[in-house]
GROMACS .gro file of C-alpha atoms in nm:
model
  192
    1PRO     CA    1  -5.799   0.377   5.357
    2ALA     CA    2  -5.495   0.291   5.576
    3THR     CA    3  -5.649   0.265   5.893
    4GLU     CA    4  -5.861   0.003   6.014
    5VAL     CA    5  -6.197   0.086   6.232
    6PRO     CA    6  -6.247  -0.210   6.463
    7PRO     CA    7  -6.646  -0.370   6.385
    8VAL     CA    8  -6.897  -0.277   6.672
    9GLY     CA    9  -6.832  -0.478   6.984
   10THR     CA   10  -6.472  -0.566   6.973
   11TRP     CA   11  -6.433  -0.420   7.324
   12PRO     CA   12  -6.773  -0.498   7.524
   13THR     CA   13  -6.933  -0.226   7.750
   14SER     CA   14  -7.232  -0.186   7.955
   15GLN     CA   15  -7.300   0.199   7.887
   16VAL     CA   16  -7.442   0.332   7.530
   17ARG     CA   17  -7.290   0.687   7.523
   18PRO     CA   18  -7.523   0.942   7.413
   19ALA     CA   19  -7.449   1.125   7.028
   20PRO     CA   20  -7.269   1.411   7.112
   21TYR     CA   21  -7.477   1.741   6.979
   22ILE     CA   22  -7.254   1.960   6.783
   23TRP     CA   23  -7.243   2.326   6.845
   24ALA     CA   24  -7.378   2.553   6.601
   25GLU     CA   25  -7.239   2.877   6.664
   26GLN     CA   26  -7.583   3.097   6.608
   27ASP     CA   27  -7.665   2.827   6.847
   28ILE     CA   28  -7.406   2.907   7.101
   29THR     CA   29  -7.520   3.276   7.131
   30ARG     CA   30  -7.872   3.218   7.102
   31LEU     CA   31  -7.802   3.034   7.436
   32LEU     CA   32  -7.578   3.343   7.580
   33ASP     CA   33  -7.829   3.585   7.459
   34ALA     CA   34  -8.077   3.380   7.654
   35ALA     CA   35  -7.843   3.339   7.959
   36ASN     CA   36  -7.839   3.671   7.960
   37ALA     CA   37  -8.139   3.750   7.996
   38LEU     CA   38  -8.221   3.592   8.304
   39GLN     CA   39  -8.274   3.675   8.612
   40PRO     CA   40  -8.157   3.775   8.916
   41ARG     CA   41  -7.889   3.952   8.710
   42LEU     CA   42  -7.578   3.790   8.885
   43LYS     CA   43  -7.706   3.457   8.766
   44ALA     CA   44  -7.789   3.582   8.435
   45LEU     CA   45  -7.416   3.670   8.440
   46THR     CA   46  -7.264   3.401   8.525
   47LEU     CA   47  -7.434   3.103   8.385
   48ALA     CA   48  -7.365   3.339   8.065
   49THR     CA   49  -7.007   3.377   8.098
   50LEU     CA   50  -6.967   2.989   8.177
   51PHE     CA   51  -7.112   2.875   7.947
   52GLY     CA   52  -6.928   3.119   7.696
   53LEU     CA   53  -6.575   2.959   7.861
   54LEU     CA   54  -6.676   2.630   7.804
   55ALA     CA   55  -6.744   2.700   7.449
   56ALA     CA   56  -6.417   2.927   7.389
   57SER     CA   57  -6.199   2.699   7.569
   58GLY     CA   58  -6.284   2.342   7.554
   59LEU     CA   59  -6.263   2.290   7.982
   60ARG     CA   60  -6.484   2.048   8.148
   61VAL     CA   61  -6.813   2.154   8.336
   62GLY     CA   62  -6.601   2.069   8.655
   63GLU     CA   63  -6.333   2.228   8.581
   64ALA     CA   64  -6.495   2.579   8.500
   65LEU     CA   65  -6.690   2.542   8.844
   66GLY     CA   66  -6.380   2.474   9.011
   67LEU     CA   67  -6.203   2.820   8.941
   68ALA     CA   68  -6.114   2.956   9.212
   69GLY     CA   69  -6.065   3.347   9.138
   70SER     CA   70  -5.725   3.324   9.199
   71ASP     CA   71  -5.673   3.064   8.898
   72VAL     CA   72  -5.820   3.341   8.653
   73GLU     CA   73  -5.530   3.511   8.585
   74LEU     CA   74  -5.704   3.850   8.338
   75ALA     CA   75  -5.313   3.983   8.331
   76SER     CA   76  -5.208   3.690   8.157
   77GLY     CA   77  -5.498   3.476   7.945
   78LEU     CA   78  -5.452   3.234   8.198
   79LEU     CA   79  -5.635   2.947   8.325
   80THR     CA   80  -5.458   2.780   8.561
   81VAL     CA   81  -5.707   2.450   8.643
   82ARG     CA   82  -5.616   2.225   8.956
   83ASN     CA   83  -5.749   1.823   9.044
   84ALA     CA   84  -5.865   1.825   8.682
   85LYS     CA   85  -5.930   1.434   8.583
   86PHE     CA   86  -5.697   1.239   8.732
   87GLY     CA   87  -5.554   1.488   8.999
   88ARG     CA   88  -5.352   1.662   8.740
   89GLU     CA   89  -5.334   2.050   8.695
   90ARG     CA   90  -5.278   2.234   8.361
   91TYR     CA   91  -5.248   2.542   8.229
   92VAL     CA   92  -5.491   2.682   7.999
   93PRO     CA   93  -5.461   2.930   7.805
   94LEU     CA   94  -5.763   3.233   7.659
   95HIS     CA   95  -5.844   3.385   7.348
   96PRO     CA   96  -5.802   3.759   7.417
   97SER     CA   97  -6.171   3.772   7.404
   98THR     CA   98  -6.212   3.526   7.620
   99THR     CA   99  -6.004   3.699   7.862
  100GLU     CA  100  -6.162   4.022   7.811
  101ALA     CA  101  -6.546   3.840   7.856
  102LEU     CA  102  -6.421   3.746   8.190
  103ARG     CA  103  -6.302   4.040   8.301
  104HIS     CA  104  -6.673   4.183   8.229
  105TYR     CA  105  -6.785   3.927   8.431
  106ALA     CA  106  -6.589   4.021   8.735
  107ASP     CA  107  -6.581   4.373   8.719
  108GLN     CA  108  -6.980   4.298   8.761
  109ARG     CA  109  -7.026   4.028   9.005
  110ASP     CA  110  -6.798   4.223   9.238
  111ALA     CA  111  -6.980   4.508   9.149
  112LEU     CA  112  -7.326   4.345   9.199
  113VAL     CA  113  -7.185   4.100   9.528
  114ALA     CA  114  -6.974   4.304   9.791
  115GLY     CA  115  -6.684   4.064   9.965
  116PRO     CA  116  -6.425   3.911   9.834
  117ALA     CA  117  -6.510   3.540   9.652
  118LYS     CA  118  -6.281   3.239   9.695
  119ALA     CA  119  -6.440   3.095   9.348
  120PHE     CA  120  -6.460   3.242   9.043
  121PHE     CA  121  -6.843   3.149   8.956
  122VAL     CA  122  -7.109   3.232   9.205
  123LEU     CA  123  -7.406   3.319   9.293
  124GLY     CA  124  -7.553   3.547   9.550
  125THR     CA  125  -7.375   3.450   9.862
  126ARG     CA  126  -7.037   3.454   9.693
  127GLY     CA  127  -7.082   3.055   9.757
  128PRO     CA  128  -6.948   2.846   9.420
  129LEU     CA  129  -7.174   2.836   9.121
  130SER     CA  130  -7.297   2.457   9.155
  131TYR     CA  131  -7.343   2.231   8.888
  132PRO     CA  132  -7.753   2.100   8.982
  133CYS     CA  133  -7.786   2.486   8.943
  134VAL     CA  134  -7.630   2.475   8.609
  135ARG     CA  135  -7.786   2.199   8.452
  136VAL     CA  136  -8.126   2.290   8.550
  137ALA     CA  137  -8.084   2.617   8.383
  138PHE     CA  138  -7.895   2.498   8.099
  139ARG     CA  139  -8.147   2.193   7.989
  140ALA     CA  140  -8.405   2.484   8.070
  141LEU     CA  141  -8.271   2.736   7.812
  142THR     CA  142  -8.201   2.474   7.565
  143ALA     CA  143  -8.523   2.325   7.576
  144ASP     CA  144  -8.706   2.697   7.550
  145LEU     CA  145  -8.483   2.812   7.237
  146GLY     CA  146  -8.614   2.408   7.082
  147LEU     CA  147  -8.230   2.283   7.089
  148ARG     CA  148  -8.358   2.019   7.341
  149THR     CA  149  -8.615   1.753   7.191
  150ALA     CA  150  -8.737   1.433   7.247
  151ASP     CA  151  -8.391   1.294   7.003
  152VAL     CA  152  -8.206   1.582   7.055
  153ARG     CA  153  -8.036   1.639   7.338
  154PRO     CA  154  -7.753   1.894   7.411
  155ARG     CA  155  -7.505   1.832   7.705
  156LEU     CA  156  -7.295   2.021   7.850
  157HIS     CA  157  -6.976   1.835   7.766
  158ASP     CA  158  -7.070   1.852   7.444
  159PHE     CA  159  -6.945   2.209   7.447
  160ARG     CA  160  -6.610   2.054   7.461
  161HIS     CA  161  -6.703   1.784   7.174
  162SER     CA  162  -6.779   2.109   6.939
  163PHE     CA  163  -6.469   2.280   7.033
  164VAL     CA  164  -6.236   2.006   6.948
  165VAL     CA  165  -6.398   1.983   6.610
  166SER     CA  166  -6.420   2.315   6.558
  167THR     CA  167  -6.045   2.351   6.670
  168LEU     CA  168  -6.005   2.055   6.419
  169LEU     CA  169  -6.209   2.227   6.107
  170ASN     CA  170  -5.980   2.541   6.141
  171TRP     CA  171  -5.693   2.335   6.072
  172HIS     CA  172  -5.717   2.163   5.802
  173ARG     CA  173  -5.930   2.486   5.667
  174ALA     CA  174  -5.570   2.701   5.735
  175GLY     CA  175  -5.364   2.393   5.543
  176LEU     CA  176  -5.222   2.264   5.862
  177ASP     CA  177  -5.078   1.906   5.953
  178ILE     CA  178  -5.393   1.797   6.265
  179GLY     CA  179  -5.223   1.480   6.287
  180GLY     CA  180  -4.882   1.639   6.377
  181ARG     CA  181  -5.099   1.843   6.611
  182LEU     CA  182  -5.326   1.675   6.771
  183ALA     CA  183  -5.087   1.573   7.076
  184LEU     CA  184  -5.087   1.966   7.161
  185LEU     CA  185  -5.474   1.932   7.090
  186SER     CA  186  -5.457   1.646   7.373
  187ASN     CA  187  -5.248   1.805   7.637
  188TYR     CA  188  -5.454   2.114   7.601
  189LEU     CA  189  -5.804   1.958   7.729
  190GLY     CA  190  -5.568   1.819   7.990
  191HIS     CA  191  -5.557   1.405   7.811
  192THR     CA  192  -5.320   1.168   7.970
   0.00000   0.00000   0.00000
């Protein structure tokens, strides 16, 4: 009640932002299962692991795709995000289950494709996974699962929104001071 919300139109904008799609846990599971069923096997592993990382960490898609093998420290469960938005660099600690999923992916990836990889997420040639490839697969999978309709259009960036909503809800349920933790969440997400 003590917060004033400015009326719509106070700050003019030239673009209309789409409403975020907040992912339910069961829909994330369905997406990961569908991605894991793709062929060839390396594509399935790569996309499922990428989608899982986005959902579990709140990374921007470009940040995840830009990870080099040396940026993923599996022993400590820490990612180094380089050249993020505004040229920033940050460290992103991961939950042990996320670290284990990345370890599993790296082991499977290395067994399927010989030679050293510069990028963490790769396809058959050990070249980096590209955003257009991810976007096309994501759109097809969400349509096949019935999540994408004429009115509802999940985007890859919505994993980030869902991560934030889930984090805030978990803090609220735990009785934690949300206002006191917002700066922590903002820093974790790489906001300025």
